[in-house]
Every structure is written in C-alpha cells, then in structure tokens.
C-alpha cells in the first residue's frame, strides 16, 4: 500500500512538472512572439506618425536645409518610440526600425556633403514614406516581403 501511494505521488508530481514546462514552452513559442509582434506594430505606427509629422513640418519650410532638419527630427522622434520603456529588444524590431535608423544616419551626409547628398537622402525619405503607407495598410505589421523560393527542375 505504501509503494502504491508513493507511485501515485511521484506520477502526479512528474505530470505537474511536465505540464508546467509545457506551459512555459507554449508561452515562449506561441504567445510571446504574438505579443512582441503587436508591440512592434504599435511602435511602427507611432514611428510613422512622427516621421510623417516631420515631413509635413518640413514641407512648410522655405529652405531645403530646414526641410531636412525637420525630417531628421521627426525620424529621431520615431526612433525614440522604439527605445521607450516596454519596447522589445532592438533585435526584435522589424525592418522599418532599421530604415528609420538608416535615414537618421544620413544626416551627417547632408552636413558633410551638402547638395551631393540631397538626392540620396531624398530617395531614402521616399522609401520610408512608402513603407509607412504599407505599414498603415497592415495596421503596423510588416508584410512578409521575402520572396518564396521557386523550385527548379533538375535533370
């Protein structure tokens, strides 16, 4: 009788431990990635709003240098959204974060190269503006832009 009770207690303990481990794995594999994706989507939308506000303010400027200063400030404000409390680790942020970072890093090119850099920076601004449009259509979630590999027949 004593061995039977011991076997039941051991079996119940193992079952509880296995269930707890399963719950932790499920949370880490299923629930947490969805939570992070939702946070990144919110950050993407907020960052777009800051960027677009910078562009809108810049369009009111008479000087090209002032336009770029406003755009860069809006981009920096957008990046700050990702760095705020409660944001996922930087590695978890999507491609849009890195596009904003690329644009902000171009600010020194404007300072160093002036007119020569305006075209390249303008192209990056257009790219970020287009990305904002796509993000807004997808409620902040980045679409999978990686093409799927097409198998090729071999002989």
Tab-separated table of N, CA and C in Angstrom:
chain	number	residue	atom	x	y	z
A	1	UNK	N	0.813	-1.188	0.000
A	1	UNK	CA	0.000	0.000	0.000
A	1	UNK	C	0.861	1.258	0.000
A	2	UNK	N	1.937	1.223	0.796
A	2	UNK	CA	2.851	2.359	0.892
A	2	UNK	C	3.485	2.630	-0.474
A	3	UNK	N	3.887	1.600	-1.217
A	3	UNK	CA	4.519	1.774	-2.532
A	3	UNK	C	3.544	2.338	-3.543
A	4	UNK	N	2.279	1.949	-3.423
A	4	UNK	CA	1.271	2.443	-4.349
A	4	UNK	C	1.058	3.949	-4.158
A	5	UNK	N	1.001	4.408	-2.890
A	5	UNK	CA	0.861	5.839	-2.614
A	5	UNK	C	2.061	6.612	-3.149
A	6	UNK	N	3.239	6.050	-2.908
A	6	UNK	CA	4.467	6.695	-3.377
A	6	UNK	C	4.460	6.810	-4.902
A	7	UNK	N	4.047	5.766	-5.593
A	7	UNK	CA	3.992	5.768	-7.056
A	7	UNK	C	2.988	6.812	-7.555
A	8	UNK	N	1.859	6.939	-6.881
A	8	UNK	CA	0.851	7.924	-7.279
A	8	UNK	C	1.395	9.341	-7.076
A	9	UNK	N	2.053	9.599	-5.955
A	9	UNK	CA	2.621	10.921	-5.681
A	9	UNK	C	3.700	11.272	-6.697
A	10	UNK	N	4.569	10.320	-6.997
A	10	UNK	CA	5.643	10.553	-7.978
A	10	UNK	C	5.046	10.815	-9.353
A	11	UNK	N	4.073	10.021	-9.744
A	11	UNK	CA	3.438	10.202	-11.054
A	11	UNK	C	2.740	11.555	-11.140
A	12	UNK	N	2.027	11.925	-10.082
A	12	UNK	CA	1.346	13.223	-10.070
A	12	UNK	C	2.350	14.367	-10.129
A	13	UNK	N	3.444	14.242	-9.398
A	13	UNK	CA	4.479	15.287	-9.407
A	13	UNK	C	5.098	15.442	-10.784
A	14	UNK	N	5.405	14.338	-11.409
A	14	UNK	CA	6.003	14.376	-12.756
A	14	UNK	C	5.018	14.991	-13.740
A	15	UNK	N	3.749	14.659	-13.616
A	15	UNK	CA	2.728	15.206	-14.507
A	15	UNK	C	2.611	16.720	-14.339
A	16	UNK	N	2.625	17.190	-13.089
A	16	UNK	CA	2.534	18.629	-12.828
A	16	UNK	C	3.756	19.354	-13.388
A	17	UNK	N	4.932	18.804	-13.153
A	17	UNK	CA	6.161	19.424	-13.660
A	17	UNK	C	6.149	19.451	-15.185
A	18	UNK	N	5.728	18.363	-15.816
A	18	UNK	CA	5.669	18.308	-17.285
A	18	UNK	C	4.672	19.332	-17.815
A	19	UNK	N	3.534	19.476	-17.131
A	19	UNK	CA	2.531	20.455	-17.569
A	19	UNK	C	3.071	21.878	-17.441
A	20	UNK	N	3.788	22.162	-16.359
A	20	UNK	CA	4.368	23.494	-16.178
A	20	UNK	C	5.420	23.790	-17.239
A	21	UNK	N	6.260	22.821	-17.515
A	21	UNK	CA	7.276	23.006	-18.563
A	21	UNK	C	6.595	23.221	-19.908
A	22	UNK	N	5.564	22.447	-20.185
A	22	UNK	CA	4.820	22.609	-21.437
A	22	UNK	C	4.192	23.987	-21.547
A	23	UNK	N	3.662	24.490	-20.428
A	23	UNK	CA	3.051	25.822	-20.437
A	23	UNK	C	4.087	26.900	-20.720
A	24	UNK	N	5.262	26.776	-20.114
A	24	UNK	CA	6.333	27.758	-20.344
A	24	UNK	C	6.790	27.723	-21.802
A	25	UNK	N	6.957	26.534	-22.342
A	25	UNK	CA	7.378	26.393	-23.741
A	25	UNK	C	6.306	26.968	-24.666
A	26	UNK	N	5.056	26.671	-24.391
A	26	UNK	CA	3.960	27.189	-25.215
A	26	UNK	C	3.933	28.713	-25.179
A	27	UNK	N	4.067	29.281	-23.992
A	27	UNK	CA	4.085	30.740	-23.878
A	27	UNK	C	5.236	31.322	-24.695
A	28	UNK	N	6.429	30.753	-24.545
A	28	UNK	CA	7.596	31.278	-25.248
A	28	UNK	C	7.553	31.074	-26.746
A	29	UNK	N	6.880	30.014	-27.193
A	29	UNK	CA	6.866	29.711	-28.624
A	29	UNK	C	5.654	30.287	-29.348
A	30	UNK	N	4.541	30.496	-28.641
A	30	UNK	CA	3.317	30.912	-29.310
A	30	UNK	C	2.847	32.297	-28.853
A	31	UNK	N	2.679	32.477	-27.571
A	31	UNK	CA	2.062	33.703	-27.064
A	31	UNK	C	3.029	34.883	-27.098
A	32	UNK	N	4.242	34.707	-26.587
A	32	UNK	CA	5.191	35.818	-26.517
A	32	UNK	C	5.519	36.409	-27.889
A	33	UNK	N	5.769	35.597	-28.919
A	33	UNK	CA	6.037	36.209	-30.226
A	33	UNK	C	4.876	37.063	-30.740
A	34	UNK	N	3.641	36.652	-30.451
A	34	UNK	CA	2.484	37.459	-30.871
A	34	UNK	C	2.439	38.770	-30.099
A	35	UNK	N	2.762	38.732	-28.812
A	35	UNK	CA	2.786	39.951	-28.015
A	35	UNK	C	3.861	40.909	-28.520
A	36	UNK	N	5.029	40.372	-28.822
A	36	UNK	CA	6.123	41.211	-29.335
A	36	UNK	C	5.741	41.809	-30.692
A	37	UNK	N	5.142	40.992	-31.563
A	37	UNK	CA	4.737	41.490	-32.883
A	37	UNK	C	3.699	42.606	-32.744
A	38	UNK	N	2.786	42.469	-31.796
A	38	UNK	CA	1.773	43.512	-31.587
A	38	UNK	C	2.420	44.798	-31.080
A	39	UNK	N	3.407	44.666	-30.175
A	39	UNK	CA	4.110	45.852	-29.669
A	39	UNK	C	4.891	46.539	-30.786
A	40	UNK	N	5.560	45.738	-31.606
A	40	UNK	CA	6.328	46.301	-32.724
A	40	UNK	C	5.379	46.986	-33.710
A	41	UNK	N	4.221	46.399	-33.953
A	41	UNK	CA	3.246	47.017	-34.861
A	41	UNK	C	2.796	48.372	-34.321
A	42	UNK	N	2.531	48.445	-33.021
A	42	UNK	CA	2.161	49.730	-32.413
A	42	UNK	C	3.298	50.735	-32.558
A	43	UNK	N	4.518	50.272	-32.304
A	43	UNK	CA	5.683	51.151	-32.435
A	43	UNK	C	5.842	51.635	-33.874
A	44	UNK	N	5.630	50.731	-34.847
A	44	UNK	CA	5.744	51.110	-36.253
A	44	UNK	C	4.776	52.237	-36.598
A	45	UNK	N	3.531	52.098	-36.148
A	45	UNK	CA	2.531	53.126	-36.452
A	45	UNK	C	2.877	54.457	-35.793
A	46	UNK	N	3.303	54.408	-34.535
A	46	UNK	CA	3.681	55.636	-33.834
A	46	UNK	C	4.903	56.282	-34.494
A	47	UNK	N	5.877	55.465	-34.889
A	47	UNK	CA	7.077	55.992	-35.544
A	47	UNK	C	6.712	56.626	-36.886
A	48	UNK	N	5.791	56.005	-37.614
A	48	UNK	CA	5.327	56.586	-38.884
A	48	UNK	C	4.693	57.954	-38.647
A	49	UNK	N	3.887	58.047	-37.602
A	49	UNK	CA	3.243	59.325	-37.301
A	49	UNK	C	4.284	60.413	-37.046
A	50	UNK	N	5.321	60.089	-36.289
A	50	UNK	CA	6.381	61.069	-36.012
A	50	UNK	C	7.122	61.453	-37.293
A	51	UNK	N	7.459	60.444	-38.091
A	51	UNK	CA	8.171	60.703	-39.338
A	51	UNK	C	7.332	61.591	-40.257
A	52	UNK	N	6.056	61.225	-40.432
A	52	UNK	CA	5.189	61.996	-41.323
A	52	UNK	C	4.947	63.416	-40.799
A	53	UNK	N	4.916	63.572	-39.488
A	53	UNK	CA	4.791	64.919	-38.912
A	53	UNK	C	6.026	65.747	-39.237
A	54	UNK	N	7.201	65.117	-39.191
A	54	UNK	CA	8.432	65.809	-39.552
A	54	UNK	C	8.442	66.215	-41.014
A	55	UNK	N	7.963	65.321	-41.886
A	55	UNK	CA	7.894	65.645	-43.320
A	55	UNK	C	6.902	66.786	-43.544
A	56	UNK	N	5.738	66.703	-42.908
A	56	UNK	CA	4.726	67.756	-43.077
A	56	UNK	C	5.256	69.115	-42.607
A	57	UNK	N	5.935	69.120	-41.476
A	57	UNK	CA	6.516	70.368	-40.980
A	57	UNK	C	7.595	70.870	-41.936
A	58	UNK	N	8.417	69.945	-42.432
A	58	UNK	CA	9.488	70.308	-43.347
A	58	UNK	C	8.991	70.893	-44.652
A	59	UNK	N	7.856	70.407	-45.131
A	59	UNK	CA	7.306	70.919	-46.386
A	59	UNK	C	6.892	72.384	-46.291
A	60	UNK	N	6.717	72.880	-45.085
A	60	UNK	CA	6.345	74.280	-44.882
A	60	UNK	C	7.567	75.198	-44.859
A	61	UNK	N	8.739	74.610	-44.821
A	61	UNK	CA	9.985	75.391	-44.739
A	61	UNK	C	10.359	75.961	-46.101
A	62	UNK	N	10.994	77.119	-46.083
A	62	UNK	CA	11.427	77.762	-47.320
A	62	UNK	C	12.799	77.244	-47.770
A	63	UNK	N	13.631	76.873	-46.818
A	63	UNK	CA	14.987	76.418	-47.146
A	63	UNK	C	15.054	74.895	-47.124
A	64	UNK	N	15.807	74.358	-48.065
A	64	UNK	CA	15.975	72.911	-48.158
A	64	UNK	C	16.626	72.341	-46.899
A	65	UNK	N	17.582	73.050	-46.356
A	65	UNK	CA	18.268	72.587	-45.142
A	65	UNK	C	17.286	72.477	-43.976
A	66	UNK	N	16.356	73.417	-43.888
A	66	UNK	CA	15.351	73.376	-42.823
A	66	UNK	C	14.384	72.214	-43.026
A	67	UNK	N	14.045	71.928	-44.285
A	67	UNK	CA	13.203	70.770	-44.587
A	67	UNK	C	13.852	69.500	-44.051
A	68	UNK	N	15.120	69.303	-44.402
A	68	UNK	CA	15.810	68.091	-43.953
A	68	UNK	C	15.950	68.049	-42.437
A	69	UNK	N	16.180	69.197	-41.805
A	69	UNK	CA	16.285	69.231	-40.343
A	69	UNK	C	14.978	68.756	-39.706
A	70	UNK	N	13.839	69.193	-40.247
A	70	UNK	CA	12.542	68.773	-39.718
A	70	UNK	C	12.304	67.275	-39.940
A	71	UNK	N	12.672	66.793	-41.126
A	71	UNK	CA	12.502	65.361	-41.416
A	71	UNK	C	13.375	64.520	-40.482
A	72	UNK	N	14.610	64.937	-40.300
A	72	UNK	CA	15.501	64.181	-39.413
A	72	UNK	C	14.994	64.205	-37.969
A	73	UNK	N	14.449	65.339	-37.541
A	73	UNK	CA	13.906	65.413	-36.181
A	73	UNK	C	12.702	64.483	-36.032
A	74	UNK	N	11.834	64.460	-37.027
A	74	UNK	CA	10.686	63.547	-36.996
A	74	UNK	C	11.127	62.094	-36.988
A	75	UNK	N	12.192	61.797	-37.723
A	75	UNK	CA	12.729	60.431	-37.759
A	75	UNK	C	13.315	60.055	-36.409
A	76	UNK	N	14.044	60.978	-35.791
A	76	UNK	CA	14.602	60.715	-34.458
A	76	UNK	C	13.482	60.492	-33.439
A	77	UNK	N	12.436	61.296	-33.535
A	77	UNK	CA	11.295	61.106	-32.634
A	77	UNK	C	10.663	59.730	-32.856
A	78	UNK	N	10.622	59.301	-34.113
A	78	UNK	CA	10.108	57.966	-34.425
A	78	UNK	C	10.976	56.869	-33.833
A	79	UNK	N	12.281	57.043	-33.901
A	79	UNK	CA	13.195	56.058	-33.315
A	79	UNK	C	13.056	56.003	-31.795
A	80	UNK	N	12.781	57.154	-31.193
A	80	UNK	CA	12.602	57.187	-29.734
A	80	UNK	C	11.455	56.294	-29.286
A	81	UNK	N	10.449	56.115	-30.136
A	81	UNK	CA	9.319	55.243	-29.797
A	81	UNK	C	9.828	53.825	-29.525
A	82	UNK	N	10.764	53.374	-30.341
A	82	UNK	CA	11.288	52.010	-30.196
A	82	UNK	C	12.156	51.868	-28.941
A	83	UNK	N	12.715	52.969	-28.495
A	83	UNK	CA	13.617	52.914	-27.352
A	83	UNK	C	12.900	53.166	-26.032
A	84	UNK	N	11.593	53.441	-26.110
A	84	UNK	CA	10.846	53.748	-24.896
A	84	UNK	C	10.649	52.511	-24.032
A	85	UNK	N	10.259	52.757	-22.805
A	85	UNK	CA	10.028	51.670	-21.856
A	85	UNK	C	8.938	50.743	-22.390
A	86	UNK	N	9.167	49.461	-22.252
A	86	UNK	CA	8.178	48.485	-22.683
A	86	UNK	C	8.366	48.005	-24.107
A	87	UNK	N	9.357	48.530	-24.800
A	87	UNK	CA	9.603	48.073	-26.154
A	87	UNK	C	10.406	46.784	-26.127
A	88	UNK	N	10.206	45.927	-27.134
A	88	UNK	CA	11.017	44.710	-27.185
A	88	UNK	C	12.473	45.043	-27.484
A	89	UNK	N	13.319	44.076	-27.329
A	89	UNK	CA	14.737	44.273	-27.629
A	89	UNK	C	14.890	44.759	-29.065
A	90	UNK	N	15.927	45.531	-29.316
A	90	UNK	CA	16.115	46.107	-30.651
A	90	UNK	C	16.147	45.042	-31.740
A	91	UNK	N	16.681	43.861	-31.411
A	91	UNK	CA	16.757	42.801	-32.414
A	91	UNK	C	15.363	42.359	-32.840
A	92	UNK	N	14.366	42.561	-31.956
A	92	UNK	CA	13.001	42.133	-32.256
A	92	UNK	C	12.270	43.135	-33.152
A	93	UNK	N	12.773	44.345	-33.273
A	93	UNK	CA	12.117	45.329	-34.121
A	93	UNK	C	12.286	44.926	-35.577
A	94	UNK	N	11.300	45.275	-36.368
A	94	UNK	CA	11.312	44.866	-37.762
A	94	UNK	C	12.155	45.762	-38.652
A	95	UNK	N	11.958	45.563	-39.940
A	95	UNK	CA	12.735	46.279	-40.947
A	95	UNK	C	12.513	47.791	-40.903
A	96	UNK	N	11.316	48.213	-40.537
A	96	UNK	CA	11.036	49.649	-40.542
A	96	UNK	C	11.937	50.393	-39.573
A	97	UNK	N	12.197	49.813	-38.425
A	97	UNK	CA	13.121	50.423	-37.453
A	97	UNK	C	14.467	50.685	-38.121
A	98	UNK	N	14.959	49.709	-38.843
A	98	UNK	CA	16.284	49.825	-39.466
A	98	UNK	C	16.270	50.835	-40.604
A	99	UNK	N	15.130	50.978	-41.303
A	99	UNK	CA	15.016	52.005	-42.343
A	99	UNK	C	15.097	53.403	-41.724
A	100	UNK	N	14.406	53.581	-40.587
A	100	UNK	CA	14.491	54.878	-39.900
A	100	UNK	C	15.918	55.155	-39.439
A	101	UNK	N	16.562	54.126	-38.927
A	101	UNK	CA	17.940	54.283	-38.468
A	101	UNK	C	18.857	54.657	-39.635
A	102	UNK	N	18.662	54.014	-40.782
A	102	UNK	CA	19.453	54.370	-41.977
A	102	UNK	C	19.252	55.835	-42.340
A	103	UNK	N	18.012	56.284	-42.306
A	103	UNK	CA	17.716	57.668	-42.668
A	103	UNK	C	18.368	58.639	-41.700
A	104	UNK	N	18.289	58.374	-40.417
A	104	UNK	CA	18.867	59.287	-39.422
A	104	UNK	C	20.394	59.337	-39.563
A	105	UNK	N	20.985	58.213	-39.929
A	105	UNK	CA	22.442	58.205	-40.100
A	105	UNK	C	22.881	59.013	-41.305
A	106	UNK	N	21.967	59.288	-42.214
A	106	UNK	CA	22.299	60.093	-43.391
A	106	UNK	C	22.390	61.584	-43.070
A	107	UNK	N	21.981	61.956	-41.881
A	107	UNK	CA	22.031	63.372	-41.506
A	107	UNK	C	23.453	63.910	-41.604
A	108	UNK	N	24.406	63.107	-41.212
A	108	UNK	CA	25.797	63.562	-41.295
A	108	UNK	C	26.229	63.743	-42.743
A	109	UNK	N	25.648	62.959	-43.667
A	109	UNK	CA	25.997	63.120	-45.081
A	109	UNK	C	25.553	64.491	-45.574
A	110	UNK	N	24.384	64.935	-45.133
A	110	UNK	CA	23.897	66.272	-45.520
A	110	UNK	C	24.868	67.327	-45.000
A	111	UNK	N	25.287	67.159	-43.752
A	111	UNK	CA	26.206	68.120	-43.143
A	111	UNK	C	27.553	68.112	-43.862
A	112	UNK	N	28.039	66.907	-44.181
A	112	UNK	CA	29.370	66.786	-44.775
A	112	UNK	C	29.397	67.061	-46.276
A	113	UNK	N	28.356	66.622	-47.002
A	113	UNK	CA	28.413	66.689	-48.461
A	113	UNK	C	27.398	67.638	-49.087
A	114	UNK	N	26.502	68.183	-48.283
A	114	UNK	CA	25.547	69.167	-48.781
A	114	UNK	C	24.726	68.674	-49.960
A	115	UNK	N	24.740	69.441	-51.026
A	115	UNK	CA	23.899	69.184	-52.200
A	115	UNK	C	24.110	67.795	-52.788
A	116	UNK	N	25.329	67.283	-52.736
A	116	UNK	CA	25.611	65.962	-53.299
A	116	UNK	C	24.810	64.854	-52.598
A	117	UNK	N	24.510	65.037	-51.338
A	117	UNK	CA	23.802	64.002	-50.577
A	117	UNK	C	22.285	64.151	-50.643
A	118	UNK	N	21.777	65.302	-51.100
A	118	UNK	CA	20.339	65.541	-51.074
A	118	UNK	C	19.547	64.481	-51.859
A	119	UNK	N	20.056	64.103	-53.024
A	119	UNK	CA	19.326	63.122	-53.832
A	119	UNK	C	19.205	61.783	-53.119
A	120	UNK	N	20.305	61.311	-52.561
A	120	UNK	CA	20.295	60.018	-51.883
A	120	UNK	C	19.386	60.063	-50.646
A	121	UNK	N	19.470	61.146	-49.898
A	121	UNK	CA	18.622	61.281	-48.711
A	121	UNK	C	17.157	61.385	-49.141
A	122	UNK	N	16.912	62.088	-50.223
A	122	UNK	CA	15.543	62.194	-50.745
A	122	UNK	C	14.981	60.832	-51.126
A	123	UNK	N	15.806	59.989	-51.718
A	123	UNK	CA	15.365	58.627	-52.063
A	123	UNK	C	15.034	57.825	-50.808
A	124	UNK	N	15.835	57.968	-49.770
A	124	UNK	CA	15.580	57.242	-48.521
A	124	UNK	C	14.300	57.762	-47.859
A	125	UNK	N	14.065	59.059	-47.934
A	125	UNK	CA	12.826	59.624	-47.390
A	125	UNK	C	11.626	59.038	-48.139
A	126	UNK	N	11.731	58.952	-49.451
A	126	UNK	CA	10.640	58.383	-50.251
A	126	UNK	C	10.409	56.911	-49.881
A	127	UNK	N	11.484	56.178	-49.648
A	127	UNK	CA	11.373	54.770	-49.267
A	127	UNK	C	10.672	54.628	-47.917
A	128	UNK	N	11.056	55.455	-46.947
A	128	UNK	CA	10.440	55.400	-45.621
A	128	UNK	C	8.974	55.817	-45.717
A	129	UNK	N	8.686	56.820	-46.527
A	129	UNK	CA	7.297	57.274	-46.703
A	129	UNK	C	6.444	56.157	-47.308
A	130	UNK	N	6.991	55.449	-48.286
A	130	UNK	CA	6.278	54.322	-48.892
A	130	UNK	C	6.067	53.206	-47.852
A	131	UNK	N	7.097	52.938	-47.058
A	131	UNK	CA	6.987	51.902	-46.025
A	131	UNK	C	5.907	52.265	-45.012
A	132	UNK	N	5.787	53.545	-44.681
A	132	UNK	CA	4.725	53.988	-43.763
A	132	UNK	C	3.349	53.679	-44.353
A	133	UNK	N	3.196	53.908	-45.635
A	133	UNK	CA	1.916	53.604	-46.280
A	133	UNK	C	1.572	52.126	-46.180
A	134	UNK	N	2.555	51.279	-46.426
A	134	UNK	CA	2.335	49.827	-46.337
A	134	UNK	C	2.016	49.430	-44.904
A	135	UNK	N	2.741	49.985	-43.949
A	135	UNK	CA	2.500	49.661	-42.545
A	135	UNK	C	1.099	50.076	-42.118
A	136	UNK	N	0.660	51.229	-42.555
A	136	UNK	CA	-0.676	51.698	-42.178
A	136	UNK	C	-1.758	50.803	-42.788
A	137	UNK	N	-1.528	50.321	-43.991
A	137	UNK	CA	-2.478	49.384	-44.606
A	137	UNK	C	-2.547	48.077	-43.817
A	138	UNK	N	-1.438	47.685	-43.211
A	138	UNK	CA	-1.344	46.417	-42.480
A	138	UNK	C	-1.433	46.597	-40.966
A	139	UNK	N	-1.954	47.736	-40.526
A	139	UNK	CA	-2.130	48.026	-39.091
A	139	UNK	C	-0.826	47.920	-38.309
A	140	UNK	N	0.271	48.305	-38.946
A	140	UNK	CA	1.571	48.331	-38.285
A	140	UNK	C	2.398	47.085	-38.475
A	141	UNK	N	1.765	46.008	-38.926
A	141	UNK	CA	2.507	44.753	-39.123
A	141	UNK	C	3.232	44.799	-40.457
A	142	UNK	N	4.465	44.352	-40.446
A	142	UNK	CA	5.245	44.332	-41.675
A	142	UNK	C	4.878	43.104	-42.491
A	143	UNK	N	4.575	43.306	-43.765
A	143	UNK	CA	4.257	42.138	-44.596
A	143	UNK	C	5.525	41.340	-44.858
A	144	UNK	N	5.349	40.074	-45.127
A	144	UNK	CA	6.499	39.234	-45.449
A	144	UNK	C	6.929	39.587	-46.862
A	145	UNK	N	8.056	40.271	-46.965
A	145	UNK	CA	8.499	40.722	-48.281
A	145	UNK	C	9.549	39.803	-48.892
A	146	UNK	N	9.893	38.755	-48.152
A	146	UNK	CA	10.878	37.823	-48.688
A	146	UNK	C	10.209	36.935	-49.736
A	147	UNK	N	10.760	36.880	-50.939
A	147	UNK	CA	10.146	36.022	-51.952
A	147	UNK	C	10.318	34.551	-51.583
A	148	UNK	N	9.354	33.777	-51.976
A	148	UNK	CA	9.445	32.338	-51.710
A	148	UNK	C	10.283	31.717	-52.804
A	149	UNK	N	11.126	30.812	-52.417
A	149	UNK	CA	11.985	30.150	-53.401
A	149	UNK	C	11.132	29.263	-54.296
A	150	UNK	N	11.389	29.350	-55.580
A	150	UNK	CA	10.682	28.512	-56.530
A	150	UNK	C	11.590	27.354	-56.901
A	151	UNK	N	11.111	26.136	-56.712
A	151	UNK	CA	11.968	25.003	-57.064
A	151	UNK	C	12.185	24.955	-58.571
A	152	UNK	N	13.388	24.598	-58.945
A	152	UNK	CA	13.689	24.468	-60.369
A	152	UNK	C	13.921	22.998	-60.670
A	153	UNK	N	13.424	22.560	-61.814
A	153	UNK	CA	13.608	21.140	-62.154
A	153	UNK	C	15.070	20.851	-62.447
A	154	UNK	N	15.492	19.686	-62.057
A	154	UNK	CA	16.861	19.265	-62.359
A	154	UNK	C	16.806	17.985	-63.186
A	155	UNK	N	17.756	17.857	-64.031
A	155	UNK	CA	17.818	16.653	-64.889
A	155	UNK	C	18.875	15.716	-64.401
